Tab-separated table of C-alpha atoms in Angstrom:
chain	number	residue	atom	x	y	z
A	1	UNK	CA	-19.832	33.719	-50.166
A	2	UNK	CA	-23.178	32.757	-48.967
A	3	UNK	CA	-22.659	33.549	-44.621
A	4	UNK	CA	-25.912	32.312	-42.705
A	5	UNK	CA	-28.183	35.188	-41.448
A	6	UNK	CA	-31.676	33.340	-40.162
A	7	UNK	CA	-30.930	30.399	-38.360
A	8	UNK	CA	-33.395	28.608	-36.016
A	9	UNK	CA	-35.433	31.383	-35.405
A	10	UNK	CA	-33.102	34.424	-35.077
A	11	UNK	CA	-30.773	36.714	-37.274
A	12	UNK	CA	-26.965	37.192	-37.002
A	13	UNK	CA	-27.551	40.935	-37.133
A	14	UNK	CA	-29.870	43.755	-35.540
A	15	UNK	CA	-33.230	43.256	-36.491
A	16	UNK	CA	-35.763	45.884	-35.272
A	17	UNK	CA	-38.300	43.754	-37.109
A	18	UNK	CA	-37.462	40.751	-34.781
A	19	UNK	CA	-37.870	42.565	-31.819
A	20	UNK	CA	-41.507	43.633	-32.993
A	21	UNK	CA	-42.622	40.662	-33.014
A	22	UNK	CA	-41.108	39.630	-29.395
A	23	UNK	CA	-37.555	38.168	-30.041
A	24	UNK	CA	-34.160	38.927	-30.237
A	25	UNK	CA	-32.566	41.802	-31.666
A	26	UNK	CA	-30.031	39.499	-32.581
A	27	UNK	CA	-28.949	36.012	-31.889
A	28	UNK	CA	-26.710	35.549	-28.401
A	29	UNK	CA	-25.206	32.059	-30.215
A	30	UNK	CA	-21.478	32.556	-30.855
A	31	UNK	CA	-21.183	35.730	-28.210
A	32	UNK	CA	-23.201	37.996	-31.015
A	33	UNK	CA	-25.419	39.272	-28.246
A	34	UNK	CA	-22.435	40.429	-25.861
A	35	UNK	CA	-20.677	42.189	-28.488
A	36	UNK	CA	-21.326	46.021	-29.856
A	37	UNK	CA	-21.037	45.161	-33.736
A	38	UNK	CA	-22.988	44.613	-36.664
A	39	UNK	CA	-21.521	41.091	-38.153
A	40	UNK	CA	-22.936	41.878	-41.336
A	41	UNK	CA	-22.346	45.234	-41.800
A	42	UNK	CA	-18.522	43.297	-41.269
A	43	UNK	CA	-18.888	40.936	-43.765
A	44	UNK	CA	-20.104	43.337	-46.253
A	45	UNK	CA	-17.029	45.675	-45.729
A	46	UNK	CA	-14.572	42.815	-46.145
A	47	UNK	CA	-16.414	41.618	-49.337
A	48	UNK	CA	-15.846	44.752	-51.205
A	49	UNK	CA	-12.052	45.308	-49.898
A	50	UNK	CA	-11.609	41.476	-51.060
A	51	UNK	CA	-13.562	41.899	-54.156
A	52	UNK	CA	-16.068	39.237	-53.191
A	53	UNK	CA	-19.560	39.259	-53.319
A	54	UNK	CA	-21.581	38.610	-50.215
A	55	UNK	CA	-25.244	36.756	-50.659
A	56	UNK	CA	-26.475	36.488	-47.394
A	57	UNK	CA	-28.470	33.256	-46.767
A	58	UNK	CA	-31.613	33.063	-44.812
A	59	UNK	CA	-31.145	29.479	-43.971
A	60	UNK	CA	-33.948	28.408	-41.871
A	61	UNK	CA	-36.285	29.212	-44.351
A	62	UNK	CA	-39.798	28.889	-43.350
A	63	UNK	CA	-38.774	26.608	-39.857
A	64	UNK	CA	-37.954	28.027	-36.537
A	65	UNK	CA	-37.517	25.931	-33.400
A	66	UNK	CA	-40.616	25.027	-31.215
A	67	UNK	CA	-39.456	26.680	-28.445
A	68	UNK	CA	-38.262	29.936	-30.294
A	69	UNK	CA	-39.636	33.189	-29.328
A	70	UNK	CA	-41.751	33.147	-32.639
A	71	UNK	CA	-43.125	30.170	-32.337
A	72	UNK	CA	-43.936	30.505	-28.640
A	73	UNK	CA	-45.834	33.878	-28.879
A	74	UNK	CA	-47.246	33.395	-32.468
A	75	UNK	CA	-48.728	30.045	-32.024
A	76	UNK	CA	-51.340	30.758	-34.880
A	77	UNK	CA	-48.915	30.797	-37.049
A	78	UNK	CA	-47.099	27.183	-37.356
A	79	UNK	CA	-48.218	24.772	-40.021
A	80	UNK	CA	-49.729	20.717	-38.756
A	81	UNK	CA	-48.985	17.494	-40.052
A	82	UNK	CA	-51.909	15.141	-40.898
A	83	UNK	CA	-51.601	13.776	-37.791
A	84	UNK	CA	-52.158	16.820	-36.124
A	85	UNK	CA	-48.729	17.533	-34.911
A	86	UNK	CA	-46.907	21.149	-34.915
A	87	UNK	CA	-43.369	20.122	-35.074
A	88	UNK	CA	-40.588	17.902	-36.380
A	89	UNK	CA	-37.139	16.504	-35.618
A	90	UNK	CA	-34.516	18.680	-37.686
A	91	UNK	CA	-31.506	17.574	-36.580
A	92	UNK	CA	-32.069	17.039	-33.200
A	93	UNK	CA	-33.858	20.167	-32.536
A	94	UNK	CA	-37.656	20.351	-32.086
A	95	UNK	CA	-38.797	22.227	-34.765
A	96	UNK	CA	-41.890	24.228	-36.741
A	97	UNK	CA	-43.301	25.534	-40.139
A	98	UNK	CA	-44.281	28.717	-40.278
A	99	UNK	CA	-47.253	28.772	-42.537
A	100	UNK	CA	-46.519	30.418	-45.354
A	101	UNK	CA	-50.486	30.742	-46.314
A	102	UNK	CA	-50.715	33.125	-43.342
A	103	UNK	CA	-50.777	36.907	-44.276
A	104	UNK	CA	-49.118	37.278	-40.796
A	105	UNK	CA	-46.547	35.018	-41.998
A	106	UNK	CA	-45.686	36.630	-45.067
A	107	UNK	CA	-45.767	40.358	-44.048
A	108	UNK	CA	-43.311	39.095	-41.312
A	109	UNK	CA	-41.161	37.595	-44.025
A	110	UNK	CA	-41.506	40.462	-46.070
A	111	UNK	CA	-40.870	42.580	-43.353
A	112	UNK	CA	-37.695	40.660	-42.543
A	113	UNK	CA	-36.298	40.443	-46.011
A	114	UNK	CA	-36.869	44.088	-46.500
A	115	UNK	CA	-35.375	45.246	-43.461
A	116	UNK	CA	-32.121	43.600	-44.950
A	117	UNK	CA	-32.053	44.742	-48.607
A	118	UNK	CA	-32.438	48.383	-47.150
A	119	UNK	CA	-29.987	48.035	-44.468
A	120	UNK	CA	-27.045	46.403	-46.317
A	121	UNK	CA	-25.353	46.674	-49.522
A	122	UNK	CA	-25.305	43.257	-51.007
A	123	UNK	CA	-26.027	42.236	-54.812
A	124	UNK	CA	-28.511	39.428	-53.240
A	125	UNK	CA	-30.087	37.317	-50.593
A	126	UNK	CA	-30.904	33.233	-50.653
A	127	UNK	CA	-33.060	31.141	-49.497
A	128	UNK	CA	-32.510	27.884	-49.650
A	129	UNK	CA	-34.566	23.952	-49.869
A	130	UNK	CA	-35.753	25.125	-46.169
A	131	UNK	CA	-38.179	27.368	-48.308
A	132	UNK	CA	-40.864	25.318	-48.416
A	133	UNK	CA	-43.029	22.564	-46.541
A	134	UNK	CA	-42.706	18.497	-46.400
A	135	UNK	CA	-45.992	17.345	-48.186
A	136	UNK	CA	-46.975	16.334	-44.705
A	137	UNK	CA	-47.874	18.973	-43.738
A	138	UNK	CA	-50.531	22.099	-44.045
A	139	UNK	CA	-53.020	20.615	-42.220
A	140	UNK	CA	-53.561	23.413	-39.842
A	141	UNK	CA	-57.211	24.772	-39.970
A	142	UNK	CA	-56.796	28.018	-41.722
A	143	UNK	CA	-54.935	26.315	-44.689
A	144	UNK	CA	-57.218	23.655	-44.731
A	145	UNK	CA	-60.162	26.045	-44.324
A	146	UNK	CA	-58.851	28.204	-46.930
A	147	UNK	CA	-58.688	25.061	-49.177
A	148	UNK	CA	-61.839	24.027	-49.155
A	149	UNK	CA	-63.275	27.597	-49.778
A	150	UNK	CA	-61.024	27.991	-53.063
A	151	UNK	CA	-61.431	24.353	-54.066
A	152	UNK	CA	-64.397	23.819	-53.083
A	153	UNK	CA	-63.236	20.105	-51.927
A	154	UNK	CA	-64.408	18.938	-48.450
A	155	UNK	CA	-63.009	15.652	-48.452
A	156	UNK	CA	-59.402	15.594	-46.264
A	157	UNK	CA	-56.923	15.345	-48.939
A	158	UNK	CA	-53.843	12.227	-48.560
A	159	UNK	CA	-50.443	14.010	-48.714
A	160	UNK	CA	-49.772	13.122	-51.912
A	161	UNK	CA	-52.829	14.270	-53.579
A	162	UNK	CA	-52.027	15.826	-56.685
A	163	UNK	CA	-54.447	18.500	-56.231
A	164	UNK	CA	-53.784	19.043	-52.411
A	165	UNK	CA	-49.828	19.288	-53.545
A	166	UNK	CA	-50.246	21.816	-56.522
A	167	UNK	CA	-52.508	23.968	-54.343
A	168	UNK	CA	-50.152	24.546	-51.723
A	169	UNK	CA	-47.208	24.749	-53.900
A	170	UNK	CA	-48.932	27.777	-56.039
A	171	UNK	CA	-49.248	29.233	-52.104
A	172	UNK	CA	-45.557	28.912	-52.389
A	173	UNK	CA	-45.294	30.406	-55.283
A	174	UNK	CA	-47.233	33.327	-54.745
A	175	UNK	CA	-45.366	34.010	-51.410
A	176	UNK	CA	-41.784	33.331	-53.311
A	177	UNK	CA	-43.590	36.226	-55.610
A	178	UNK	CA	-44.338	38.566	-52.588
A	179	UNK	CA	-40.978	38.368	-51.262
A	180	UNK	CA	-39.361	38.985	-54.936
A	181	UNK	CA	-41.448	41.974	-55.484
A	182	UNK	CA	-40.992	43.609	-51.694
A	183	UNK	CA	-37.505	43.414	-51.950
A	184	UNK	CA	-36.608	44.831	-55.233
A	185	UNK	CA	-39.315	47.348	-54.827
A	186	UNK	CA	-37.217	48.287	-51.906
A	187	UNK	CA	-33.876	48.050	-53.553
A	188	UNK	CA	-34.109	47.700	-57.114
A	189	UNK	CA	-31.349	45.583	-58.795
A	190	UNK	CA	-31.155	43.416	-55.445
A	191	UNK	CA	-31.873	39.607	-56.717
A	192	UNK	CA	-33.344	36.793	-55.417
A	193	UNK	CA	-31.372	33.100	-55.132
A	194	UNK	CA	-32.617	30.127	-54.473
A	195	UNK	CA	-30.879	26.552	-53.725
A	196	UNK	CA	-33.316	24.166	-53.594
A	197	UNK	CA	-33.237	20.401	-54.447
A	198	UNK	CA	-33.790	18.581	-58.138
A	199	UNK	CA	-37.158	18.797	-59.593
A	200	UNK	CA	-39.546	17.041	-59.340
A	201	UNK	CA	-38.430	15.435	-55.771
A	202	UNK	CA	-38.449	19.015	-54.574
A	203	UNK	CA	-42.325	19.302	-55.644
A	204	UNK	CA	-43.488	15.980	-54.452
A	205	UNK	CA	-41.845	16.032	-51.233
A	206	UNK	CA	-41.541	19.606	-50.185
A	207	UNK	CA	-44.350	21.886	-52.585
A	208	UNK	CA	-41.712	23.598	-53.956
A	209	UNK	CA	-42.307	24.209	-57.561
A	210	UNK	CA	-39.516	26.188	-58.083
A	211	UNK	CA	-39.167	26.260	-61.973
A	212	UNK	CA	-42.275	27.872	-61.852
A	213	UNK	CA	-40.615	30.338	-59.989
A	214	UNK	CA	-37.616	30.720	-62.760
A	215	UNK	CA	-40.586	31.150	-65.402
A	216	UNK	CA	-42.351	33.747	-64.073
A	217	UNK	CA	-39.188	35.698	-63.467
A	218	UNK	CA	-39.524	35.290	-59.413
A	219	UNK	CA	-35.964	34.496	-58.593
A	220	UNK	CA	-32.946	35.596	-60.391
A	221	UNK	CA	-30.176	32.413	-59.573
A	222	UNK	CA	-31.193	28.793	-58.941
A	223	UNK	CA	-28.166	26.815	-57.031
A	224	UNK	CA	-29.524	23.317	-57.428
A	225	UNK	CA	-28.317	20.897	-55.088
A	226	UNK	CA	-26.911	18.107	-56.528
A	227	UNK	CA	-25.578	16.855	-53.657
A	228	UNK	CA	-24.674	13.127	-54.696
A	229	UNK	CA	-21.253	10.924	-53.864
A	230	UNK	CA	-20.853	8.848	-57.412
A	231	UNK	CA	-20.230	10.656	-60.746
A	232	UNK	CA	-22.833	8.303	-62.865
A	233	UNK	CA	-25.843	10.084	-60.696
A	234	UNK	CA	-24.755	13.765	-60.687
A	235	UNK	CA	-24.200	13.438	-64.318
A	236	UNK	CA	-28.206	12.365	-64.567
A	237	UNK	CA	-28.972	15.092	-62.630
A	238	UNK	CA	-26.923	17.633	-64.925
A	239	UNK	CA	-28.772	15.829	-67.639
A	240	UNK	CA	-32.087	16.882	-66.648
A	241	UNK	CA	-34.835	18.239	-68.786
A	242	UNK	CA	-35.789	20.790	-66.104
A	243	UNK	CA	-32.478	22.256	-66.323
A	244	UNK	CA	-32.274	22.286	-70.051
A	245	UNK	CA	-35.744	24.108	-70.399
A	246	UNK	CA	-35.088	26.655	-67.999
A	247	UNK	CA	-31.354	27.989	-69.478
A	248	UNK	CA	-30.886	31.288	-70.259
A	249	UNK	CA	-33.716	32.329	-67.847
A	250	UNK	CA	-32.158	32.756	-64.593
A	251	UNK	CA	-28.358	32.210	-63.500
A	252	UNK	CA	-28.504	28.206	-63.470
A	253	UNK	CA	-25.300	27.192	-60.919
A	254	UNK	CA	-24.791	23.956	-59.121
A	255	UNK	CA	-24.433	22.784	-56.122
A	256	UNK	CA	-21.672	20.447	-54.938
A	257	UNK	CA	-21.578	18.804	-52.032
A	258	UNK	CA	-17.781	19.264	-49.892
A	259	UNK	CA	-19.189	16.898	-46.918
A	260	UNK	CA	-20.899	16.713	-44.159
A	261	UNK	CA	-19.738	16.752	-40.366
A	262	UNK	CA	-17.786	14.710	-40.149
A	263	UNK	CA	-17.033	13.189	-43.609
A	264	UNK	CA	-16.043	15.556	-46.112
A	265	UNK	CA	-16.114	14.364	-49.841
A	266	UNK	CA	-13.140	13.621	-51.083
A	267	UNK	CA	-11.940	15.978	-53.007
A	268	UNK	CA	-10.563	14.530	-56.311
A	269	UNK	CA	-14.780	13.774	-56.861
A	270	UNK	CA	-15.297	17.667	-55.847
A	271	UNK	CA	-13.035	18.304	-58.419
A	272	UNK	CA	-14.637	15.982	-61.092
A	273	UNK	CA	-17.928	17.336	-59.855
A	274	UNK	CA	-17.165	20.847	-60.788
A	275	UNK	CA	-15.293	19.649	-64.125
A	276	UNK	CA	-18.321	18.198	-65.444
A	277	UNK	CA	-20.159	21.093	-64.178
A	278	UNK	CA	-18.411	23.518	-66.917
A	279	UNK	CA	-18.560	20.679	-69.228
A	280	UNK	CA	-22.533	21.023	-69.039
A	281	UNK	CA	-21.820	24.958	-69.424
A	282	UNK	CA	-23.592	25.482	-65.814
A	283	UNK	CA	-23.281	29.365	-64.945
A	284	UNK	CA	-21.042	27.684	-61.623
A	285	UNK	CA	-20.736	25.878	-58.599
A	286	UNK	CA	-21.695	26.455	-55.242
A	287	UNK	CA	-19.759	24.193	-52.877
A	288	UNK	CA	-21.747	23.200	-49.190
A	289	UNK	CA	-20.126	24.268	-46.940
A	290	UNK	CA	-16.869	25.735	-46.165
A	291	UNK	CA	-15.761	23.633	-43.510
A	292	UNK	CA	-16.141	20.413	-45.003
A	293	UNK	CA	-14.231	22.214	-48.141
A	294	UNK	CA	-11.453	22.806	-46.476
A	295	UNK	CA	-10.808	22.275	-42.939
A	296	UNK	CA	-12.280	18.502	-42.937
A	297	UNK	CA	-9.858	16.104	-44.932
A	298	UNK	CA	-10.715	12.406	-46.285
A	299	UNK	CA	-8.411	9.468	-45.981
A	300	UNK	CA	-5.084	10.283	-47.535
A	301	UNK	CA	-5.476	13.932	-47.864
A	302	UNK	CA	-4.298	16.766	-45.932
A	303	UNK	CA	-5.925	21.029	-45.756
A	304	UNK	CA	-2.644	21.575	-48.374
A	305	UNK	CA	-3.833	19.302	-50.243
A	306	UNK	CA	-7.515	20.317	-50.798
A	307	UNK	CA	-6.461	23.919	-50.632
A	308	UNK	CA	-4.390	22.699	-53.698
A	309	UNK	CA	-6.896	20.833	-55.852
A	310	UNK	CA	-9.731	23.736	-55.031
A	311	UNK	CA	-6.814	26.280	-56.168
A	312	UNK	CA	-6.221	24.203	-59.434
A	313	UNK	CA	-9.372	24.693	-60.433
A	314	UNK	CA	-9.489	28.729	-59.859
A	315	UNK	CA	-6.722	29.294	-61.344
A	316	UNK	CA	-7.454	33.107	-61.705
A	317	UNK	CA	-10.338	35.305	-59.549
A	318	UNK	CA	-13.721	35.197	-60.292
A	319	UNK	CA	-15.552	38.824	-61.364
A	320	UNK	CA	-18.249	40.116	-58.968
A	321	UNK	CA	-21.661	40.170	-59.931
């Protein structure tokens, strides 16, 4: 299970590290804030009496709302587009990069990722395609700046300048490196997953070279979303090079798509999805997200029924990491 623990700007547990840097000690959303518990430290606990792993997932990534605490008090730290602008629309929320070029930036990240792998017993964390940066943007003057000075190019680079994308997408890499290290440093043995989109859209559209990441022995599972609704164009996917090259190097898995609020997929093509899955010998599937698993239901369906299909196809428990 893969339970959300960074989410627009703020963690579902105590954080001393948030509150150095002027936020919450923990998120108020869902009554956290009122209550004298440790929702992690819960989780955890009912992972090992259940014998399932728990991979906590620092979904937000690198973005934080505008008006968050972080962005509000570290303004030197959020990323521009080449238009100038500091935020975005993500879904329906006003939203920022952190720059991830900024050594304030990473020792908070490292900071925050650390924190966790000391506090809690878990074989893992994740971070998911939110780690990482549309090509639009890093056009904030210390990245630019910082550019030039290793490049040695003054021209403003177009977004989809070759050069201008591998540059910052090393920057990602090294970062994705940083964080690796810190944490198992910390905690050796903890790993490092990543879900991020199919290469190369991942690279062109958000810097994030993450084979590279696989190669260099950064990141220890890759759930690759492979979140499409026909058969013909996951099996493509499956099919790809990428994939092929990197096997045996990391813990490949894949991930299928349940639905989204409020369509869920229906779930006879969940259950071809994962089929052809193991037919490509995939080291599993990842299904996003639980709800749309099963609580939602598609026309004709019923919970039972999905329950049924999903139970069809784990027909005996899985084995911990």
């Amino acid at each position: 299970l893969y339970p959300v623990v960074w989410s627009q700007g703020e963690t579902f547990y105590p954080s001393d590290v948030m509150v150095s840097y002027g936020a919450r000690k923990i998120s108020d959303r869902y009554g956290l804030g009122a209550l004298d518990r440790d929702p992690v430290a819960d989780w955890v606990a009912l992972g090992k009496r259940h014998r399932l792993d728990i991979v906590p997932w620092f979904e937000w990534g690198l973005k934080v709302p505008a008006a968050s605490p972080l962005a509000q008090q570290h303004p030197a730290w959020l990323s521009a587009d080449d238009s100038g602008r500091r935020t975005f629309d993500q879904d329906g929320t006003t939203t920022a990069y952190l720059n991830f070029t900024h050594p304030d930036v990473q020792r908070f990240y490292e900071n925050l990722a650390v924190e966790f792998v000391t506090r809690y017993d878990v074989p893992a964390i994740q971070f998911d395609d939110h780690l990482s940066l549309k090509n639009s943007f890093g056009y904030d003057d210390f990245t630019l700046a910082r550019y030039r000075e290793e490049t040695g190019r003054d021209a403003r680079p177009t977004p989809d300048d070759a050069e201008w994308l591998a540059w910052r997408a090393a920057k990602l890499t090294e970062f994705v490196a940083r964080i690796s290290r810190a944490i198992k440093a910390a905690r050796p043995g903890v790993g490092l997953s990543v879900a991020p989109n199919p290469y190369p859209w991942s690279f062109r559209n958000y810097v994030q070279d993450w084979p590279s990441w696989v190669e260099h022995g950064l990141v220890d599972e890759v759930i690759v979303q492979v979140y499409r609704n026909n058969l013909a164009s996951f099996r493509g996917e499956l099919g790809s090079p990428v994939l092929t090259r990197l096997a045996g190097k990391a813990r490949l898995a894949i991930g299928v798509l349940a639905g989204q609020k409020p369509a869920p997929m229906p779930i006879d093509m969940v259950g071809a999805q994962t089929e052809m899955v193991r037919e490509f010998g995939y080291g599993g599937v990842c299904y996003f997200f639980q709800e749309s698993l099963l609580q939602f239901t598609a026309p004709g369906e019923t919970v039972a029924s999905r329950a049924d299909v999903i139970a069809a196809l784990f027909p005996t428990p899985a084995r911990p990491r």
